[in-house]
Amino acid sequence: MIEVSNLAKRFRGSARGAGNATTRDPRDHDGWFHAVRDVSFRCGAGEVLGLLGPNGAGKTTTLRLLSSALRPDAGSIHANGIDLLADPLAARKHIGFLSGSTGLYGRLTARENIEYFGRLHGMSPPYLKRRCDELFDLLHMHEFSNKRADQLSTGMKQKCAIARTVVHEPQIVILDEPTTGLDVMSAKILLDFIASYKALRIPLIFSTHHLHEVEKLCDRVCIINHGKTAFHGTMDELRHLGASADLYDAFVSVVNQEA
């Protein structure tokens, strides 16, 4: 279980430009850009939570706060009884985080990249080998395991990045737009991989703009707009609040209501 309450994060200066009274982002004031103003949600064991919102809503900043890459100005993050703000090292041990960039070393092969990150987590060589073999089976990576990362296709790099993210068997998995730019076959493999975490009883949070992925995988959704939680609940609750059985229409309705 991961519980996020009232997260807030601001950055010095204007992030959106001056604009005018009708176009200025409401988060931009007093010489600060309040990227995240009040975000709360939870994701239980075996649940998949979809993090949704318009471009620039604050989703990526929220995920970076969860991963301990950024420290919030306010709010709390608890995972399995651990205060992740008080103990960020524990957060890094327990959480697998995929950022918007793959974070791979170009001169290393796909397998060398994953093994390197496994060693950083203190995994023993026999355990690391077994874990890599398992991930390469699940993500269909054997055919390019010995290919340098700078020679991999977009889909191959993303698979490699996913494997790097979960090689240490984290208790919570956080993925920032994992299927962006992937072809249908690669996206299907990654979506099946995400779905497999339900059986492992591991909370998984992922951000996406593809609502068909949300409909296929998610137990709960959190919509962020202008740095605030505009909705948090089940798919049926979202449809009810948005007054539409169509998920796209319900999403747009909720965002417009919050605006």
Short mmCIF file of N, CA and C in Angstrom, two decimals, residues 125-201:
data_model
loop_
_atom_site.label_atom_id
_atom_site.label_comp_id
_atom_site.label_asym_id
_atom_site.label_seq_id
_atom_site.Cartn_x
_atom_site.Cartn_y
_atom_site.Cartn_z
N PRO A 125 25.47 -12.29 -7.53
CA PRO A 125 25.55 -12.72 -8.94
C PRO A 125 24.59 -13.85 -9.32
N PRO A 126 24.45 -14.91 -8.51
CA PRO A 126 23.50 -15.97 -8.91
C PRO A 126 22.06 -15.48 -8.96
N TYR A 127 21.67 -14.68 -7.94
CA TYR A 127 20.31 -14.14 -7.88
C TYR A 127 20.07 -13.19 -9.03
N LEU A 128 21.06 -12.36 -9.33
CA LEU A 128 20.93 -11.39 -10.41
C LEU A 128 20.78 -12.10 -11.76
N LYS A 129 21.53 -13.16 -11.97
CA LYS A 129 21.42 -13.91 -13.23
C LYS A 129 20.03 -14.51 -13.40
N ARG A 130 19.51 -15.11 -12.33
CA ARG A 130 18.17 -15.69 -12.40
C ARG A 130 17.12 -14.62 -12.68
N ARG A 131 17.27 -13.48 -12.02
CA ARG A 131 16.30 -12.41 -12.19
C ARG A 131 16.35 -11.84 -13.61
N CYS A 132 17.54 -11.66 -14.16
CA CYS A 132 17.67 -11.17 -15.53
C CYS A 132 17.06 -12.15 -16.53
N ASP A 133 17.32 -13.44 -16.35
CA ASP A 133 16.75 -14.45 -17.24
C ASP A 133 15.22 -14.40 -17.20
N GLU A 134 14.69 -14.23 -16.00
CA GLU A 134 13.24 -14.16 -15.83
C GLU A 134 12.65 -12.95 -16.55
N LEU A 135 13.29 -11.79 -16.38
CA LEU A 135 12.79 -10.57 -17.02
C LEU A 135 12.94 -10.63 -18.53
N PHE A 136 14.02 -11.21 -19.01
CA PHE A 136 14.22 -11.31 -20.46
C PHE A 136 13.18 -12.23 -21.08
N ASP A 137 12.73 -13.24 -20.33
CA ASP A 137 11.64 -14.09 -20.80
C ASP A 137 10.33 -13.31 -20.86
N LEU A 138 10.02 -12.61 -19.77
CA LEU A 138 8.74 -11.91 -19.66
C LEU A 138 8.60 -10.79 -20.68
N LEU A 139 9.72 -10.10 -20.95
CA LEU A 139 9.67 -8.93 -21.84
C LEU A 139 10.17 -9.23 -23.26
N HIS A 140 10.42 -10.49 -23.54
CA HIS A 140 10.86 -10.91 -24.89
C HIS A 140 12.11 -10.15 -25.31
N MET A 141 13.16 -10.24 -24.51
CA MET A 141 14.36 -9.45 -24.73
C MET A 141 15.58 -10.26 -25.15
N HIS A 142 15.47 -11.56 -25.22
CA HIS A 142 16.66 -12.38 -25.48
C HIS A 142 17.33 -12.07 -26.81
N GLU A 143 16.52 -11.70 -27.80
CA GLU A 143 17.08 -11.49 -29.15
C GLU A 143 18.01 -10.28 -29.23
N PHE A 144 17.88 -9.35 -28.28
CA PHE A 144 18.78 -8.19 -28.31
C PHE A 144 19.54 -8.02 -27.00
N SER A 145 19.66 -9.07 -26.23
CA SER A 145 20.31 -8.96 -24.92
C SER A 145 21.77 -8.54 -25.02
N ASN A 146 22.44 -8.89 -26.11
CA ASN A 146 23.86 -8.56 -26.27
C ASN A 146 24.09 -7.39 -27.22
N LYS A 147 23.05 -6.65 -27.50
CA LYS A 147 23.15 -5.49 -28.38
C LYS A 147 23.37 -4.24 -27.54
N ARG A 148 24.25 -3.34 -27.98
CA ARG A 148 24.51 -2.10 -27.24
C ARG A 148 23.25 -1.25 -27.17
N ALA A 149 23.08 -0.57 -26.04
CA ALA A 149 21.87 0.23 -25.82
C ALA A 149 21.70 1.34 -26.85
N ASP A 150 22.83 1.93 -27.30
CA ASP A 150 22.71 3.01 -28.29
C ASP A 150 22.34 2.50 -29.67
N GLN A 151 22.24 1.19 -29.84
CA GLN A 151 21.83 0.60 -31.11
C GLN A 151 20.42 0.00 -31.05
N LEU A 152 19.76 0.17 -29.92
CA LEU A 152 18.43 -0.42 -29.74
C LEU A 152 17.35 0.49 -30.30
N SER A 153 16.25 -0.10 -30.72
CA SER A 153 15.08 0.66 -31.15
C SER A 153 14.39 1.26 -29.93
N THR A 154 13.42 2.14 -30.17
CA THR A 154 12.69 2.76 -29.06
C THR A 154 12.03 1.72 -28.17
N GLY A 155 11.38 0.75 -28.80
CA GLY A 155 10.71 -0.30 -28.03
C GLY A 155 11.68 -1.15 -27.23
N MET A 156 12.81 -1.47 -27.82
CA MET A 156 13.83 -2.25 -27.12
C MET A 156 14.38 -1.49 -25.92
N LYS A 157 14.64 -0.20 -26.12
CA LYS A 157 15.15 0.62 -25.02
C LYS A 157 14.14 0.68 -23.87
N GLN A 158 12.86 0.81 -24.22
CA GLN A 158 11.85 0.91 -23.18
C GLN A 158 11.71 -0.40 -22.41
N LYS A 159 11.79 -1.51 -23.10
CA LYS A 159 11.77 -2.80 -22.41
C LYS A 159 12.96 -2.92 -21.47
N CYS A 160 14.11 -2.50 -21.95
CA CYS A 160 15.32 -2.56 -21.14
C CYS A 160 15.18 -1.67 -19.91
N ALA A 161 14.59 -0.49 -20.10
CA ALA A 161 14.40 0.43 -18.99
C ALA A 161 13.42 -0.14 -17.96
N ILE A 162 12.37 -0.81 -18.44
CA ILE A 162 11.41 -1.45 -17.53
C ILE A 162 12.11 -2.52 -16.71
N ALA A 163 12.92 -3.34 -17.37
CA ALA A 163 13.66 -4.39 -16.67
C ALA A 163 14.60 -3.80 -15.64
N ARG A 164 15.27 -2.71 -15.99
CA ARG A 164 16.15 -2.02 -15.03
C ARG A 164 15.35 -1.54 -13.82
N THR A 165 14.14 -1.07 -14.07
CA THR A 165 13.30 -0.52 -13.01
C THR A 165 12.90 -1.56 -11.97
N VAL A 166 12.68 -2.80 -12.41
CA VAL A 166 12.12 -3.81 -11.50
C VAL A 166 13.10 -4.94 -11.20
N VAL A 167 14.35 -4.81 -11.63
CA VAL A 167 15.30 -5.91 -11.46
C VAL A 167 15.46 -6.30 -9.99
N HIS A 168 15.35 -5.33 -9.07
CA HIS A 168 15.56 -5.60 -7.65
C HIS A 168 14.28 -6.03 -6.93
N GLU A 169 13.24 -6.34 -7.71
CA GLU A 169 11.95 -6.78 -7.18
C GLU A 169 11.39 -5.80 -6.15
N PRO A 170 11.13 -4.57 -6.58
CA PRO A 170 10.61 -3.55 -5.65
C PRO A 170 9.22 -3.89 -5.16
N GLN A 171 8.86 -3.34 -4.01
CA GLN A 171 7.54 -3.57 -3.43
C GLN A 171 6.49 -2.62 -3.99
N ILE A 172 6.93 -1.57 -4.67
CA ILE A 172 6.04 -0.61 -5.33
C ILE A 172 6.68 -0.25 -6.67
N VAL A 173 5.88 -0.19 -7.73
CA VAL A 173 6.40 0.13 -9.06
C VAL A 173 5.70 1.39 -9.57
N ILE A 174 6.50 2.35 -10.07
CA ILE A 174 5.99 3.62 -10.58
C ILE A 174 6.55 3.83 -11.99
N LEU A 175 5.67 4.00 -12.96
CA LEU A 175 6.07 4.11 -14.36
C LEU A 175 5.50 5.39 -14.96
N ASP A 176 6.37 6.21 -15.53
CA ASP A 176 5.95 7.47 -16.15
C ASP A 176 5.81 7.26 -17.66
N GLU A 177 4.57 7.16 -18.13
CA GLU A 177 4.23 6.99 -19.54
C GLU A 177 5.06 5.88 -20.19
N PRO A 178 4.90 4.64 -19.71
CA PRO A 178 5.78 3.55 -20.18
C PRO A 178 5.58 3.13 -21.63
N THR A 179 4.41 3.42 -22.23
CA THR A 179 4.17 2.94 -23.60
C THR A 179 4.29 4.04 -24.65
N THR A 180 4.70 5.24 -24.26
CA THR A 180 4.81 6.34 -25.22
C THR A 180 5.80 6.02 -26.33
N GLY A 181 5.37 6.15 -27.56
CA GLY A 181 6.26 5.94 -28.70
C GLY A 181 6.47 4.50 -29.10
N LEU A 182 5.76 3.57 -28.48
CA LEU A 182 5.96 2.16 -28.79
C LEU A 182 5.00 1.68 -29.87
N ASP A 183 5.44 0.68 -30.64
CA ASP A 183 4.56 0.07 -31.60
C ASP A 183 3.56 -0.84 -30.87
N VAL A 184 2.58 -1.33 -31.58
CA VAL A 184 1.49 -2.09 -30.97
C VAL A 184 2.00 -3.33 -30.25
N MET A 185 2.93 -4.06 -30.88
CA MET A 185 3.42 -5.30 -30.29
C MET A 185 4.20 -5.04 -29.00
N SER A 186 5.08 -4.02 -29.03
CA SER A 186 5.87 -3.70 -27.83
C SER A 186 4.97 -3.20 -26.71
N ALA A 187 3.97 -2.37 -27.07
CA ALA A 187 3.05 -1.86 -26.06
C ALA A 187 2.25 -2.99 -25.44
N LYS A 188 1.84 -3.96 -26.23
CA LYS A 188 1.08 -5.11 -25.71
C LYS A 188 1.90 -5.89 -24.71
N ILE A 189 3.18 -6.11 -24.99
CA ILE A 189 4.05 -6.85 -24.08
C ILE A 189 4.18 -6.10 -22.76
N LEU A 190 4.36 -4.78 -22.82
CA LEU A 190 4.51 -3.99 -21.60
C LEU A 190 3.22 -3.93 -20.80
N LEU A 191 2.08 -3.84 -21.48
CA LEU A 191 0.80 -3.82 -20.77
C LEU A 191 0.53 -5.15 -20.09
N ASP A 192 0.88 -6.25 -20.74
CA ASP A 192 0.74 -7.56 -20.11
C ASP A 192 1.67 -7.67 -18.90
N PHE A 193 2.85 -7.09 -19.01
CA PHE A 193 3.81 -7.11 -17.91
C PHE A 193 3.24 -6.32 -16.72
N ILE A 194 2.65 -5.16 -16.98
CA ILE A 194 2.03 -4.37 -15.92
C ILE A 194 0.90 -5.17 -15.26
N ALA A 195 0.08 -5.82 -16.06
CA ALA A 195 -1.04 -6.59 -15.53
C ALA A 195 -0.57 -7.73 -14.63
N SER A 196 0.61 -8.27 -14.91
CA SER A 196 1.12 -9.40 -14.12
C SER A 196 1.40 -9.01 -12.67
N TYR A 197 1.55 -7.70 -12.40
CA TYR A 197 1.85 -7.27 -11.03
C TYR A 197 0.64 -7.38 -10.10
N LYS A 198 -0.56 -7.50 -10.67
CA LYS A 198 -1.73 -7.71 -9.82
C LYS A 198 -1.61 -9.04 -9.08
N ALA A 199 -1.17 -10.07 -9.80
CA ALA A 199 -1.03 -11.39 -9.18
C ALA A 199 0.06 -11.41 -8.12
N LEU A 200 1.04 -10.50 -8.25
CA LEU A 200 2.13 -10.43 -7.27
C LEU A 200 1.75 -9.60 -6.05
N ARG A 201 0.56 -8.99 -6.08
CA ARG A 201 0.08 -8.16 -4.97
C ARG A 201 0.97 -6.94 -4.73
#
